[in-house]
Structure formats: C-alpha cells, structure tokens
Amino acid sequence: MTPRPLRGLIAKLLVLILRRTGQLERGGLTVLAWRDELAQGLARYHQAAYLAGQGGGTLSEPARQVVARLVQAQLDFLDNFALQLQSAAEWQKRYNARAALYAGSIKVPYWIGRTRMLPLPFMPAQGTQCGNNCGCAWRVEQLEGEGNYDCYWERGKTDSCQTCVARERGNPYRIREGMLR
Amino acid sequence: MTDTAQQYHDLSKSVRRFDLTDRGGGVVRLNIWGMGPLVPQALPPDLPPSVAERDRWLRMTPHVEGLWSSALNIAITKTAALAWDIDSDQPRISQRMQELLLHADGGRGWVYFLSRHLRAYCCNTRGAVVEIARQTRVYGSRLAGIHHLPTSRCVPTGDPDIPILYHALDGREYELKWWQVIHFVDMPDDEEREANICAASRAYPHILKLAAIERYVLEKVSGSRPLEVHIVNGISPSQIDDAFATAKEDQIRQGHVNFMGVVLMTSVQADAEVSGYRIPLAELPDGFNRKEEFDIALLAYADALGLDPQDVQPLTGQQLGAGAQSQVLEQKAKGRGLLAWRQDFVHQINELVMPESCRFYFSEKDIRDDKLRAEADKTRIEAVGAMIEQQMINPQQGLQLLVDAEIAPEEFLAQDQTAMTTIGDDDKPESEADATDVEITPGGESEDMGVETKATADLLDAEIAAAYALAHEVLG
C-alpha cells in the first residue's frame, strides 16, 4: 500500500545506496567518502519525500525543521555505521543489507507531508517493530469546522507487526481544533 | 603549608570561631566544656529521660566497655576509609569540591572529620551535626568549608528554617540556618520527641552487662574490693590472722600480692564449733558462661552498628560453610546500620554542599560486587540473545535493552530510543537550564528526532534544489 511517488523515491535512493556501498566494498571509496555520499542522498531524498507527500509546493520553515531533525537522526545512525565499517576487519554481506535499510527511512517525512503536519503521534515506519519495512498508511478525513479531522491507521500488509496492530486498534485518532484528543 | 591548606585552616567563617579564646601572643586556648568525669566508674542501669543527660552517658560508653569501643572503632574505620568520587563535567569545580572535603574540619582532613562525625552519629540520640561554613551568611554564598560540630552543644529547634542552635564556648547561642547545617540522626523518632535511637542506645543493655561482667572479673582477680562476706564461728581472729599470714607469705612467694576479695567476720566465742555463713556481695549467676555472654554481646554490637558479626569476631575454629556464610552475611549487611547513614550523607552533601554540576558518591571497589554484577550481566545478555534468536526483538532493540541495563555504553546507539522514566536516588535531576526540551513534534514522535546541527542545516540547504527536482519527477 505504499503510494507510488514514495515507491519511486525509495527505489531511487536504494539504487544510490547500493551503488555507493558496492564501491566501498570493492575499495573504490573510502568510508568517509561513502558516508558523505549517503549523507547527501539522505538529505536530498528526505526533503523530496516530504514535498512528494504534500503533493508538491514548497518546504515551509516548520516543515524544514522537522525534516532536519529526521535527517539528523539518520546521520547519527550513519556515523555509527561508518565507525563500525572503519574498524571492521573484513567486509560482511550484512553491511550491504544494513545500508539498504536507510532507503526506507524516507517513509516518515513522506507521511508527515502527506498528513500535512497534523499532530499525529506517530508515522508509518516510526517506532514500529517492523521498522523501515512498515507498509502501513494514514487515511485522513477532514470534518466540519476548522482543524477537525478523523485519522485512521491502515495496515497495508497481513503480517503487520504488533505495533501496527495496536495502532490500528486506536482508530480513529481524533483531531479537534488542531489538537489531538 | 600550601595556599589551599592555609585557606581551609581559617575558621573565621565557621561558628566554631566562637569556641576559641585569643589570649594574645599567637596562642589560643580551647576551653574544655563538660560536666563530670571523663571516664565514669560505672554506667547507670537506666538511662535518664533527659536527652542531654542520656547523650552524656552514651558518649561515655566507649570509655567504659572495651569491646564496644573496639566494635565502634571498626564501624567508624570501615566507613571513614571508603573511597569517594565527585562526578562533574567541569573539572575545576569538581577539584575545588574535592579540596573542600579533603580539608574538612579546619584542615584536619576527611578521615578525621568523618571519624568524629560517625562517632557522634553512633553515640548520640541527637545524632551528628555538620556545619556548612560559607563566606557570608547569605544563602548560596560561596563555600568556605565543612566542620563537625560537637553534638553536646547543638540544640535542635524543630524549626526548618533554623534547625540548630549552637552553644559556643563564649557562652552565647548562635543560630544556624538550614543552608548552614546538616543534621544526621539514626532511627529518627516518628513522634518528633527527640526519642531517636542511636547505635549506643540499641547496644546499651549489652554494654552495661559486659562492662559489669568484666569489672567483676577484674575485681575478683585483682582483689581490689570485697566481693563476699564470710561469717565464721569457732575460730578466733588471731587464728585467722595467722592463717592469712601464712597464706600471704606463700602468695607473695608465688608473686600474688592482692588476694582480697573476701571479708571475714569472726565471732568471739572461741569454743564454739567452727561454722560459717557466706554472703556474696557480687557474684556471677549459676551456670554463667563467659564466652557465651561475650558472643551475645558482640552480636548485639554488630547488629547495633550494622556490621557483619565477623568484623567484630573473626571466624576461628568455627564450623563449615564459613566462606559462604561470610558471603551471605556480607550481602545481608548491605541493608543494615550505617548504610542508611551513607544514603542520607550522599543526599545531603549533594543537595546542600555540591553545586548543580557536581555529584558526590561513595565508590566501593569490591571484587565480589564486580563478580556478582558480571554474573547478573551475563544472565541478562543471554536472555537478550535468546529473544533475538527467537525473533521476539531485533538486534537494535536488543542493544537498546542492554544500554538501558547499563551493560553496553550509550555511545553504541545513535540515539537512545527509550525515554528515561526513573531517576536513581544518587542522580541529580537536570536543572531547567540544562534540560533538553523534548516536545511532541507535529507530525511525528519525538524519539526519532535528532538535534539539528549546523552541518546538517548546511547539507539540507545544499540539497534542496535537487530535492525539488526529484519530487517533481516522481509526482509526474
């Protein structure tokens, strides 16, 4: 149930990550250069995901701050990963798989943009047991009056993790006058 | 003398300066203030109801009963010898705090200060009082030193703003505000009638008994006073004298000089049949077993002071299981006696003496503790490993659990995922100025958010144009 624009962005980012990681594995890149390349990619694709989620337009300052914090979190993970690669005695296949996981991190900014920065408590792929593999989505119904919404957490896969199942049980998430009740 | 030592020798900021009388010529006279003999002949069987009088007798107990004195010394020494540390991210401040404690009690030093403090804590119903000397009497004024104040001259007021009145040797009373003093009390009275119970109070019946037993044995052996009266008929005083003279010569020859301990009263009737009556003035009861009484008293002392009984009576000739018994007793001792004092001391020092950026704590480096902790850690690691194997959690979550259990360092995680909901009693809560605001960001949970750096901001700016192009591309 991943929306098409998001799927497209994830695929492009994944290609970038796998290419750079392959170069690192073959010795064509230093760890530092690999880290910088991935950092640039994450910054670019996080912003793109938010813009795609909101259907275009521009990146407002509040949105930029939210995206910046998301990117920072990923860069902190990336720095950790780079340290481990730096000190690793030899390359392991799991490093490739681990690098690929970063592609799924852009789901969060996408859904923040998609839900127009409503004060929802969580996003798909955020704090879930399934992590970046989360295929769930928000469905937002606007109601009468200013700032009134009913939001529904929809599981996209039959094998959703316990976190997503529990979130679904919390439906609907009511926003009234711009605040989550 | 270094500058630091000289600074802490200066008592001009302490209330103790009023105990010193300057006679000129660079000599000071310290008046000895007390009532009665330093070492009494005997302790009263019942402690007086007045707290001041009660404490006077309790303070004398180490002078009267040697084993109690030794047990007390062991408890004090063990605690005064504990290592301690000051945590801070500002080395200069933690160094200054360390100097302050190391030069406690007017420069006499930490061990001296703590030894006096603990002796007062154990031997006074009113507990022990620590003065926090500051440059001025104003709250928050810079620290000048910490001092032990004699409990006999500290009167608790019950007023939380002015908890102690200090009776200085100049005959005047001085108020000590709550930021100038810390008052430690053992087993505080729940009714606030000052009926606290210190270690000496708890052990008092045994101190009394053991002191009496030892004194009896001493007097019996030394013959220093009569312990029995024998009334004898049918023998004349001169015959008694001859008999004693012979016995005395014999004893002197053998080196026994004192053999008194019995008073003989003879009747005048020399022709009466020899008979007599024995009246004991002081006697041990039938079946008295000195070692048993000794053991009972030592156990009572250990209980009162919160010591492992083997600290006061090492295992000699005891039965099997001694090693394991030691271990069990050691673990049990962790919940006794001076442990409560330690917790209170750490809290009060951190609250009233240490600045916000510093944390004082006792650091015990016990190999047995390390071993126990390693065993507990191993069990926890195995449990987390099993959970990962059974796919109940993923490796990242497993690492998070180990970080929360303080087995793995926090640096192994990019960002700690779990909010800290508990705070240990030796942790200092962050001040508002230090706290990092955790807010619920619109559109998402806070725990996946990092703190944006300038480098990240620059990176985002550099990539924004490419981001717009990408978004446009996927949206068609």
mmCIF file of N, CA and C in Angstrom, chain B residues 352-394:
data_model
loop_
_atom_site.group_PDB
_atom_site.id
_atom_site.type_symbol
_atom_site.label_atom_id
_atom_site.label_comp_id
_atom_site.label_asym_id
_atom_site.label_seq_id
_atom_site.Cartn_x
_atom_site.Cartn_y
_atom_site.Cartn_z
ATOM 1 N N LEU B 352 23.060 20.149 49.559
ATOM 2 C CA LEU B 352 23.408 21.382 50.268
ATOM 3 C C LEU B 352 24.848 21.845 50.091
ATOM 4 N N VAL B 353 25.725 20.948 49.659
ATOM 5 C CA VAL B 353 27.137 21.337 49.548
ATOM 6 C C VAL B 353 27.573 21.395 48.082
ATOM 7 N N MET B 354 27.302 20.329 47.345
ATOM 8 C CA MET B 354 27.772 20.268 45.957
ATOM 9 C C MET B 354 26.997 21.237 45.068
ATOM 10 N N PRO B 355 27.663 21.878 44.118
ATOM 11 C CA PRO B 355 26.930 22.683 43.131
ATOM 12 C C PRO B 355 26.174 21.769 42.176
ATOM 13 N N GLU B 356 25.317 22.378 41.364
ATOM 14 C CA GLU B 356 24.469 21.621 40.433
ATOM 15 C C GLU B 356 25.266 20.706 39.517
ATOM 16 N N SER B 357 26.468 21.160 39.147
ATOM 17 C CA SER B 357 27.213 20.406 38.145
ATOM 18 C C SER B 357 28.002 19.251 38.737
ATOM 19 N N CYS B 358 27.954 19.086 40.051
ATOM 20 C CA CYS B 358 28.772 18.054 40.688
ATOM 21 C C CYS B 358 27.890 17.031 41.403
ATOM 22 N N ARG B 359 28.407 15.817 41.470
ATOM 23 C CA ARG B 359 27.698 14.760 42.204
ATOM 24 C C ARG B 359 28.708 13.983 43.007
ATOM 25 N N PHE B 360 28.465 13.925 44.327
ATOM 26 C CA PHE B 360 29.337 13.186 45.236
ATOM 27 C C PHE B 360 28.773 11.789 45.429
ATOM 28 N N TYR B 361 29.650 10.789 45.483
ATOM 29 C CA TYR B 361 29.172 9.438 45.788
ATOM 30 C C TYR B 361 30.325 8.636 46.337
ATOM 31 N N PHE B 362 29.966 7.614 47.136
ATOM 32 C CA PHE B 362 30.950 6.674 47.633
ATOM 33 C C PHE B 362 31.172 5.616 46.572
ATOM 34 N N SER B 363 32.419 5.318 46.291
ATOM 35 C CA SER B 363 32.691 4.313 45.271
ATOM 36 C C SER B 363 33.314 3.109 45.939
ATOM 37 N N GLU B 364 32.539 2.032 45.931
ATOM 38 C CA GLU B 364 33.040 0.811 46.530
ATOM 39 C C GLU B 364 33.653 -0.033 45.447
ATOM 40 N N LYS B 365 34.906 -0.401 45.645
ATOM 41 C CA LYS B 365 35.532 -1.270 44.657
ATOM 42 C C LYS B 365 35.747 -2.623 45.309
ATOM 43 N N ASP B 366 34.722 -3.417 45.223
ATOM 44 C CA ASP B 366 34.770 -4.728 45.844
ATOM 45 C C ASP B 366 34.758 -5.768 44.732
ATOM 46 N N ILE B 367 35.733 -6.618 44.730
ATOM 47 C CA ILE B 367 35.828 -7.601 43.661
ATOM 48 C C ILE B 367 34.598 -8.503 43.663
ATOM 49 N N ARG B 368 34.099 -8.780 44.890
ATOM 50 C CA ARG B 368 32.929 -9.657 44.945
ATOM 51 C C ARG B 368 31.734 -8.990 44.278
ATOM 52 N N ASP B 369 31.589 -7.689 44.502
ATOM 53 C CA ASP B 369 30.496 -6.960 43.852
ATOM 54 C C ASP B 369 30.658 -7.016 42.342
ATOM 55 N N ASP B 370 31.903 -6.841 41.875
ATOM 56 C CA ASP B 370 32.151 -6.889 40.430
ATOM 57 C C ASP B 370 31.757 -8.246 39.878
ATOM 58 N N LYS B 371 32.110 -9.283 40.629
ATOM 59 C CA LYS B 371 31.824 -10.637 40.147
ATOM 60 C C LYS B 371 30.319 -10.867 40.080
ATOM 61 N N LEU B 372 29.634 -10.425 41.131
ATOM 62 C CA LEU B 372 28.177 -10.598 41.147
ATOM 63 C C LEU B 372 27.543 -9.850 39.987
ATOM 64 N N ARG B 373 28.057 -8.646 39.738
ATOM 65 C CA ARG B 373 27.484 -7.843 38.653
ATOM 66 C C ARG B 373 27.752 -8.516 37.318
ATOM 67 N N ALA B 374 28.965 -9.050 37.153
ATOM 68 C CA ALA B 374 29.289 -9.713 35.884
ATOM 69 C C ALA B 374 28.372 -10.913 35.663
ATOM 70 N N GLU B 375 28.068 -11.633 36.746
ATOM 71 C CA GLU B 375 27.183 -12.799 36.613
ATOM 72 C C GLU B 375 25.775 -12.355 36.229
ATOM 73 N N ALA B 376 25.325 -11.290 36.849
ATOM 74 C CA ALA B 376 23.987 -10.777 36.523
ATOM 75 C C ALA B 376 23.952 -10.278 35.080
ATOM 76 N N ASP B 377 25.028 -9.605 34.656
ATOM 77 C CA ASP B 377 25.089 -9.097 33.275
ATOM 78 C C ASP B 377 25.054 -10.254 32.291
ATOM 79 N N LYS B 378 25.784 -11.310 32.626
ATOM 80 C CA LYS B 378 25.851 -12.466 31.717
ATOM 81 C C LYS B 378 24.456 -13.071 31.538
ATOM 82 N N THR B 379 23.729 -13.168 32.626
ATOM 83 C CA THR B 379 22.369 -13.715 32.551
ATOM 84 C C THR B 379 21.491 -12.846 31.665
ATOM 85 N N ARG B 380 21.641 -11.532 31.838
ATOM 86 C CA ARG B 380 20.819 -10.607 31.065
ATOM 87 C C ARG B 380 21.174 -10.688 29.580
ATOM 88 N N ILE B 381 22.465 -10.765 29.299
ATOM 89 C CA ILE B 381 22.906 -10.824 27.897
ATOM 90 C C ILE B 381 22.372 -12.098 27.241
ATOM 91 N N GLU B 382 22.436 -13.211 27.994
ATOM 92 C CA GLU B 382 21.941 -14.475 27.441
ATOM 93 C C GLU B 382 20.441 -14.383 27.166
ATOM 94 N N ALA B 383 19.721 -13.718 28.048
ATOM 95 C CA ALA B 383 18.270 -13.574 27.851
ATOM 96 C C ALA B 383 17.975 -12.737 26.608
ATOM 97 N N VAL B 384 18.723 -11.649 26.434
ATOM 98 C CA VAL B 384 18.500 -10.791 25.259
ATOM 99 C C VAL B 384 18.858 -11.553 23.988
ATOM 100 N N GLY B 385 19.954 -12.319 24.077
ATOM 101 C CA GLY B 385 20.363 -13.111 22.915
ATOM 102 C C GLY B 385 19.289 -14.111 22.514
ATOM 103 N N ALA B 386 18.675 -14.743 23.504
ATOM 104 C CA ALA B 386 17.616 -15.724 23.225
ATOM 105 C C ALA B 386 16.415 -15.039 22.588
ATOM 106 N N MET B 387 16.106 -13.821 23.060
ATOM 107 C CA MET B 387 14.965 -13.089 22.494
ATOM 108 C C MET B 387 15.225 -12.725 21.038
ATOM 109 N N ILE B 388 16.480 -12.399 20.727
ATOM 110 C CA ILE B 388 16.798 -12.057 19.338
ATOM 111 C C ILE B 388 16.730 -13.304 18.467
ATOM 112 N N GLU B 389 17.249 -14.410 19.010
ATOM 113 C CA GLU B 389 17.229 -15.664 18.237
ATOM 114 C C GLU B 389 15.815 -16.086 17.914
ATOM 115 N N GLN B 390 14.927 -15.898 18.869
ATOM 116 C CA GLN B 390 13.535 -16.291 18.655
ATOM 117 C C GLN B 390 12.749 -15.200 17.940
ATOM 118 N N GLN B 391 13.480 -14.164 17.501
ATOM 119 C CA GLN B 391 12.882 -13.076 16.721
ATOM 120 C C GLN B 391 11.763 -12.369 17.485
ATOM 121 N N MET B 392 11.885 -12.366 18.786
ATOM 122 C CA MET B 392 10.928 -11.578 19.572
ATOM 123 C C MET B 392 11.283 -10.096 19.474
ATOM 124 N N ILE B 393 12.580 -9.843 19.330
ATOM 125 C CA ILE B 393 13.048 -8.468 19.149
ATOM 126 C C ILE B 393 14.144 -8.506 18.088
ATOM 127 N N ASN B 394 14.452 -7.331 17.506
ATOM 128 C CA ASN B 394 15.541 -7.289 16.540
ATOM 129 C C ASN B 394 16.839 -6.882 17.259
#
